[in-house]
XYZ file of C-alpha atoms in Angstrom:
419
model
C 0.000 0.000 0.000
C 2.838 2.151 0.694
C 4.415 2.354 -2.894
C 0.530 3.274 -4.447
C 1.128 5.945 -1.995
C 4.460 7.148 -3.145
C 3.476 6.462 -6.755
C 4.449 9.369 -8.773
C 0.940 9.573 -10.109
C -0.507 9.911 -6.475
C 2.540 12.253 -5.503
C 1.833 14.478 -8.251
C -1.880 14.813 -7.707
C -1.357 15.559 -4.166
C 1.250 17.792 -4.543
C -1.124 19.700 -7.010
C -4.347 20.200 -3.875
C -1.790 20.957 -1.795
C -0.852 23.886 -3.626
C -4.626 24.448 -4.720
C -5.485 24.440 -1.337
C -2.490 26.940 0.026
C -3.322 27.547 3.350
C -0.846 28.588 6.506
C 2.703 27.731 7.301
C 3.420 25.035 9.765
C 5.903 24.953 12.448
C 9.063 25.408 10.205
C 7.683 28.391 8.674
C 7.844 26.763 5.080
C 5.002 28.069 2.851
C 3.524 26.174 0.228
C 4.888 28.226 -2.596
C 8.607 26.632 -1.054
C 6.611 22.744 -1.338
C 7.390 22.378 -4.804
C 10.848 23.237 -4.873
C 11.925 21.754 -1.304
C 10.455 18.318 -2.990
C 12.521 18.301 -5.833
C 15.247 18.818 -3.685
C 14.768 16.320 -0.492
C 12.180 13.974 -2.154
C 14.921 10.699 -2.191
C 16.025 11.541 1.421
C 12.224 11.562 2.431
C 11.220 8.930 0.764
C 13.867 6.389 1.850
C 12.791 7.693 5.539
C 9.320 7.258 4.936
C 10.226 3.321 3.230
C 12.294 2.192 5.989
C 9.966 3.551 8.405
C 12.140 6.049 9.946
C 10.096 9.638 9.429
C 9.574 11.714 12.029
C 6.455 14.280 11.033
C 6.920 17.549 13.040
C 4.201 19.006 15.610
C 1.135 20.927 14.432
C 1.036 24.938 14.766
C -2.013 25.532 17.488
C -4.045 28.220 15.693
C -7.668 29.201 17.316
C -10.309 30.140 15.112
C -13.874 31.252 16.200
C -16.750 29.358 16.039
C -19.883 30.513 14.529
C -21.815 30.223 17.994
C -19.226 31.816 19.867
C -16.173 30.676 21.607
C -13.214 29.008 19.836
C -11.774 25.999 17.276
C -8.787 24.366 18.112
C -6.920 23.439 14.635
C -3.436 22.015 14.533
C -1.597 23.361 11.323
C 0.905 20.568 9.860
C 3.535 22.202 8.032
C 3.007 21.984 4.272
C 5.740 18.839 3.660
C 3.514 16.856 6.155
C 0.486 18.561 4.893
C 1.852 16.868 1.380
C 2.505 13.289 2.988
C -0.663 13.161 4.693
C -2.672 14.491 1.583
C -1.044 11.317 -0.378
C -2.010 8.686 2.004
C -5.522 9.700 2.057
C -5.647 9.838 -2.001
C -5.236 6.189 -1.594
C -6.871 5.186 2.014
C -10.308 7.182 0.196
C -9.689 4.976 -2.662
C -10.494 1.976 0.056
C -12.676 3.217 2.982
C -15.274 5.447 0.969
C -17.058 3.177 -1.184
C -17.717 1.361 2.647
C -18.892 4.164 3.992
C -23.085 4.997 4.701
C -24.761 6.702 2.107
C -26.320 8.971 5.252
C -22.579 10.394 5.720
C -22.071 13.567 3.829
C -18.690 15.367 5.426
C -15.394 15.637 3.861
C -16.671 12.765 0.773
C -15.795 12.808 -2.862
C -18.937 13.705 -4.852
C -21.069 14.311 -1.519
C -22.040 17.619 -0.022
C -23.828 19.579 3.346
C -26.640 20.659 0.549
C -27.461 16.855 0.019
C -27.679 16.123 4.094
C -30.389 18.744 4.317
C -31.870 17.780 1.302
C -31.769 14.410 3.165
C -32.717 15.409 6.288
C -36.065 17.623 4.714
C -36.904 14.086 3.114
C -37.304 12.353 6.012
C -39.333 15.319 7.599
C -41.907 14.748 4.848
C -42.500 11.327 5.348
C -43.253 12.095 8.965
C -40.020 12.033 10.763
C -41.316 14.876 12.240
C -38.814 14.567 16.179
C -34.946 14.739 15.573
C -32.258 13.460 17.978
C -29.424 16.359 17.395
C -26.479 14.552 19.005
C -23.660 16.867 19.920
C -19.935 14.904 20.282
C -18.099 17.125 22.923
C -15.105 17.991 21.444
C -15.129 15.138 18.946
C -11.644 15.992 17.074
C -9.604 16.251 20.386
C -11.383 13.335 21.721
C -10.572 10.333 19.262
C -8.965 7.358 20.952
C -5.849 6.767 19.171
C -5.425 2.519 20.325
C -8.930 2.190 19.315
C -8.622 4.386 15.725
C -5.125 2.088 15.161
C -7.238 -1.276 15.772
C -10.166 -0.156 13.435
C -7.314 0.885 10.423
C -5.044 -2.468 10.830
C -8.417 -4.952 9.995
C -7.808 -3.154 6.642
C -4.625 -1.986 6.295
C -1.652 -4.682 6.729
C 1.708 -2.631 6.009
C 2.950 -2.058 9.373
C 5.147 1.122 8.110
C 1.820 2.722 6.837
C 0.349 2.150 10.285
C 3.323 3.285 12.332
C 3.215 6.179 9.831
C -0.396 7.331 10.751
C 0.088 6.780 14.557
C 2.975 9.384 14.727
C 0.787 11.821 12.706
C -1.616 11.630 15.649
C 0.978 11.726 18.067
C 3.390 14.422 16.570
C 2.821 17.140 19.019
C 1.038 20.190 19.518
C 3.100 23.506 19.837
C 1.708 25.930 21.539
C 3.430 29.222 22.805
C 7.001 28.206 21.613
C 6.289 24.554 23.576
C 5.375 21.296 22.112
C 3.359 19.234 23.860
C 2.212 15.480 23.336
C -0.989 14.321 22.396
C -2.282 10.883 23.224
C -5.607 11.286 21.969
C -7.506 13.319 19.367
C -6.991 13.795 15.824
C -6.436 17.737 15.651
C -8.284 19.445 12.663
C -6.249 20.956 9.679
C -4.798 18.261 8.327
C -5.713 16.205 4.648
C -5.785 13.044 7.199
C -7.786 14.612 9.857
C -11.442 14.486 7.728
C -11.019 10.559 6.564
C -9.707 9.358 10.384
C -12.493 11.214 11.529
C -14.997 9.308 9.188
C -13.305 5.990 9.765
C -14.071 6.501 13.498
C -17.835 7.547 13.122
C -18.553 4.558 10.330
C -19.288 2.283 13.269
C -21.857 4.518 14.918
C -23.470 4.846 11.279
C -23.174 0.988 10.764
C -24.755 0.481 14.750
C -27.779 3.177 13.543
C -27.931 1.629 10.445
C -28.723 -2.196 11.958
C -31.197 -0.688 14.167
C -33.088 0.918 11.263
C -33.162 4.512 12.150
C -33.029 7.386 9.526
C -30.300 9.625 9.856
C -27.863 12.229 8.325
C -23.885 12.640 9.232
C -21.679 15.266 8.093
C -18.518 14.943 10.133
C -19.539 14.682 13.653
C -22.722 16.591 13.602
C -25.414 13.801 13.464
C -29.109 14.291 13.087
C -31.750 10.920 13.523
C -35.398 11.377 12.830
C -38.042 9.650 14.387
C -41.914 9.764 14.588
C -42.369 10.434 18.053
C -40.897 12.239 20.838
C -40.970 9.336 23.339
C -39.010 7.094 20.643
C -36.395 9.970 20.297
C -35.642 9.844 24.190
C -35.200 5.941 24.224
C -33.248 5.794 20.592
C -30.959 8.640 22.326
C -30.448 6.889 25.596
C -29.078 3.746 23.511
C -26.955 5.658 21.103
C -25.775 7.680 23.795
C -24.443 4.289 25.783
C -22.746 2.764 22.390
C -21.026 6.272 21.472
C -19.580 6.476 25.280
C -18.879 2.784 26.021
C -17.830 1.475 22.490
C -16.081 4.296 20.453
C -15.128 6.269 23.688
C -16.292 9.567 22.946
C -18.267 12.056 24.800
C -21.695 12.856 23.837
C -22.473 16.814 25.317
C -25.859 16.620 26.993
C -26.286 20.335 27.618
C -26.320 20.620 23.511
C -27.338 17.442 22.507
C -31.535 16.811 22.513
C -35.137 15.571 21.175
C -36.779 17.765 19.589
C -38.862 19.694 16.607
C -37.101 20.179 13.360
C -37.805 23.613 12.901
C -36.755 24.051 16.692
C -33.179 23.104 15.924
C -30.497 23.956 12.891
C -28.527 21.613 10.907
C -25.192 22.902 9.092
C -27.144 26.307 9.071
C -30.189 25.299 8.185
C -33.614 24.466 9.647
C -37.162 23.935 8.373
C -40.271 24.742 8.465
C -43.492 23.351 9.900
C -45.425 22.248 7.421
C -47.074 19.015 7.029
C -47.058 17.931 3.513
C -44.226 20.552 2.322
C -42.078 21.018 4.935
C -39.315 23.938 3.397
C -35.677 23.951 4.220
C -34.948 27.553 5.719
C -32.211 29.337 7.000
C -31.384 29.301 10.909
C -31.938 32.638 13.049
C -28.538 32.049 14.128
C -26.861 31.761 10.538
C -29.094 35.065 10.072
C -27.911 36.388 13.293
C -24.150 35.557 12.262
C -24.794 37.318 9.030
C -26.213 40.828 10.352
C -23.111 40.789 12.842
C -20.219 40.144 9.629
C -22.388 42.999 7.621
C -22.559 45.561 10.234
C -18.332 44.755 10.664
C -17.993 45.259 6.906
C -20.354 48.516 7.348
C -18.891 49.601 10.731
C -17.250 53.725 10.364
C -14.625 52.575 11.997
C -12.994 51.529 8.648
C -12.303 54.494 6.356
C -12.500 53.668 3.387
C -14.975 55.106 0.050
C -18.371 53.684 -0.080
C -17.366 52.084 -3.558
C -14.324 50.199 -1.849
C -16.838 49.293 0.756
C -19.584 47.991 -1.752
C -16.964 45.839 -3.625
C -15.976 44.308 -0.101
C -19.850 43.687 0.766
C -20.680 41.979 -2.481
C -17.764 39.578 -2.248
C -19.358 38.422 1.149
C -22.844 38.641 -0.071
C -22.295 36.146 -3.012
C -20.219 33.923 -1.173
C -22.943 33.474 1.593
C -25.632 33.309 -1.126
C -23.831 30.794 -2.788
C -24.322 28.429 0.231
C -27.832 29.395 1.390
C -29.627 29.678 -1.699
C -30.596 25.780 -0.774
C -33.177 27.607 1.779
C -36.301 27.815 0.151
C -37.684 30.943 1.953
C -36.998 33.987 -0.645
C -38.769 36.876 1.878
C -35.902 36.556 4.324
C -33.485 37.338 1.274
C -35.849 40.457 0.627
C -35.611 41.576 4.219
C -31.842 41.294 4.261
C -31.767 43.231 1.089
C -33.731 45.869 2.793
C -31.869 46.028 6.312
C -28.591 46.120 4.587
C -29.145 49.133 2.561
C -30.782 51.166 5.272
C -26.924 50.461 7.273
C -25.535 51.954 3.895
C -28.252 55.372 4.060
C -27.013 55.300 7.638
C -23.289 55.219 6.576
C -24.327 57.975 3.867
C -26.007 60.242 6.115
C -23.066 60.079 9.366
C -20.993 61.065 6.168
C -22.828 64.016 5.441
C -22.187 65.201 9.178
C -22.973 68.994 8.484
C -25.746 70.452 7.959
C -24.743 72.404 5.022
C -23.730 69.147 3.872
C -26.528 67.469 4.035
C -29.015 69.890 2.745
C -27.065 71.055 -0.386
C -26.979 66.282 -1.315
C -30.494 66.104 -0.434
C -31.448 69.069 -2.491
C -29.052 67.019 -5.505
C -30.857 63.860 -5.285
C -33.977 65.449 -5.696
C -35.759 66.483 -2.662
C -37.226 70.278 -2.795
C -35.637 72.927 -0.765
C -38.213 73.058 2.448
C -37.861 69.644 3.611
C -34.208 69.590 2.308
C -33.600 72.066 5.174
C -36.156 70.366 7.641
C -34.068 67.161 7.650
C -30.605 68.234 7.349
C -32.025 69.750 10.797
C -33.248 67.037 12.225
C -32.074 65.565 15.603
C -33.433 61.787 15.019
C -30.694 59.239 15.691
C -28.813 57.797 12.366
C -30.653 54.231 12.646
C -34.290 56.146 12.410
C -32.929 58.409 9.657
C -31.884 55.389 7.940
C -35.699 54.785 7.637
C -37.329 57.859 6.718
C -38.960 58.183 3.968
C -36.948 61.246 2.939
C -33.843 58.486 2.257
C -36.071 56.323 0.493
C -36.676 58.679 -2.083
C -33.262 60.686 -1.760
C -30.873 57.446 -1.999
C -33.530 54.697 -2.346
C -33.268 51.321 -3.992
C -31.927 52.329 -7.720
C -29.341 54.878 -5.973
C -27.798 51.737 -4.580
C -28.255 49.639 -7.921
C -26.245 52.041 -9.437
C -23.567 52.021 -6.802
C -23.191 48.408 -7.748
C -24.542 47.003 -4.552
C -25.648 42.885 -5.438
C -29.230 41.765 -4.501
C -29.562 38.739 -2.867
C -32.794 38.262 -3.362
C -32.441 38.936 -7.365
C -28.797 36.966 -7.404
C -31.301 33.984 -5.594
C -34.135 34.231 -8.415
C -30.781 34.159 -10.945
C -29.464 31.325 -9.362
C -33.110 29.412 -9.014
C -33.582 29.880 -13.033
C -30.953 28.506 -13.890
């Protein structure tokens, strides 16, 4: 298995999403626009280590990012020679374990993506599913047993330099503040390995809900199971609960994890509605909640730059987002958006006119007659309210902002829907 993965077929192909991928240095500081060049150079001297079963992979880089709910993710940054290795074993390990893997397991999977576990998920709803179990793994990726994850990969895999290979991967190190420190469990996130291990580990809870014939959807270790009723939800929960802590030993979090409504809970940023017969997928109040909090940072005074620099910044973020939740099938909240963004623009318009000189003479250019063109460049009403009045409607309404280049995304969603 070990010369498929140093092929120069595989090496070459993994070399390439390496550098597609780019990310953050590692440890050593090498970047991946060095990878290519340091390969060509060291590749015999690493290879004979990694043949004879002698390389050493260096510690991760600690880097906290935040999470979308608040607080923080712990990743572990390989550095990009590692990040090389480890993208070449899973080439070939995918090649193996995926075609084994549940069709109700959607994470980190060739041809498989969050879009089709909602999809999924909004199936199920329909044909009555109506309770979900939303099982929350506490700290899943720091949590993996490493003996247990070794066991489960030597049924399948028999060259003992491969294995040895993957264990010090999981055991490299973590540095932290200048100090590495050992890790005996876990499978830290950031890695080309990390997504597959992770996978391998959670196959046997999707095999275990599988034999009990429960519907479910998995994408990475967020795992929704539907059910018809709410007293079948707290008994299927209590079981899964005791085979997640006593056979894969991992921690289910109790505080997050629960039975309950669909449309009461959110699933990779999603949720649904009510409905009986149509149930619609929708976005969450906190993905909407996460996205008024980015816009008003993008919109914020406190970065000076021209409302055309600004606009160009917004729309980058506004079709990115779009391009992920224009699954929801709920077009009104896109029209609301729409509308709440633009009145933080008339805000940002009208703090810029700051005199009132100012903003007489630009409401008297945009079209508003002289009398209330004095009246409001008077006014004492806080910016927010402004933002509202009708006055700004008409003065730097709708098609003022079209032709500022600001995108819609409820037109960019009716685009996208047509096509």
């Amino acid at each position: 298995m070990l010369d498929q993965i140093l092929s120069r077929e595989n090496l070459i192909l993994a070399l390439k999403r390496v550098e597609k991928n780019k990310g953050s240095h590692g440890v050593d500081g090498m970047s991946v626009q060095n990878l290519r060049e340091h390969i060509m150079e060291h590749w015999t001297y690493l290879k004979e280590q990694i043949q004879e079963g002698t390389y050493q992979p260096q510690p991760v880089r600690r880097v906290e990012i935040p999470k979308p709910n608040g607080g923080k993710r712990k990743l572990g940054i390989p550095t990009v020679i590692d990040r090389f290795i480890q993208q070449a074993i899973a080439q070939v390990l995918t090649k193996i374990y995926d075609p084994t893997f549940s069709t109700n397991s959607y994470g980190f999977r060739p041809n498989k993506r969050g879009h089709d576990a909602v999809r999924q998920a909004r199936r199920y709803i329909k044909e009555g599913h109506r309770w979900v179990i939303d099982m929350d793994l506490e700290k899943f990726f720091d949590k993996v047993n490493h003996d247990r994850l070794m066991r489960t990969l030597s049924k399948r895999i028999q060259d003992p330099n491969l294995l040895r290979l993957i264990r010090r991967y999981l055991q490299s190190g973590i540095m932290e503040d200048g100090l590495v420190r050992p890790n005996t469990e876990g499978a830290p996130q950031g890695g080309p390995l990390s997504p597959l291990l992770s996978n391998i580990v959670l196959d046997e809870l999707d095999k275990e809900l599988e034999r009990r014939g429960l519907h479910f959807v998995r994408y990475a270790d967020d795992c929704n199971i539907y059910i018809r009723s709410h007293r079948a939800g707290q008994r299927v929960m209590k079981g899964i609960t005791q085979f997640i802590e006593d056979k894969l030993k991992l921690k289910v979090n109790e505080q997050k994890s629960a039975v309950d409504r669909p449309w009461k809970r959110k699933f990779l940023g999603f949720s649904f509605t009510f409905h009986k017969e149509n149930p619609k997928i929708r976005i969450s109040k906190e993905s909407i909640k996460r996205f008024k909090h980015r816009i008003k940072r993008l919109t914020s005074r406190k970065k000076s730059i021209s409302m055309e620099e600004r606009i160009k910044i917004l729309n980058r973020y506004l079709l990115g987002w779009l391009g992920y939740y224009q699954l929801a099938d709920t077009p009104t909240i896109l029209k609301s958006l729409d509308s709440w963004i633009r009145r933080r623009l008339r805000m940002i318009r009208w703090k810029e006119w700051k005199k009132v000189q100012t903003r007489y003479k630009n409401l008297k250019r945009l079209g508003i007659n002289r009398g209330k063109a004095w009246e409001w460049a008077n006014t004492r009403k806080a910016y927010w309210r402004v933002a509202k009045s009708p006055i700004l409607h008409v003065a730097i309404g709708d098609q003022y902002w079209i032709h500022q280049g600001l995108k819609s995304l409820f037109n960019r969603y009716q685009t996208k829907r047509l096509t």
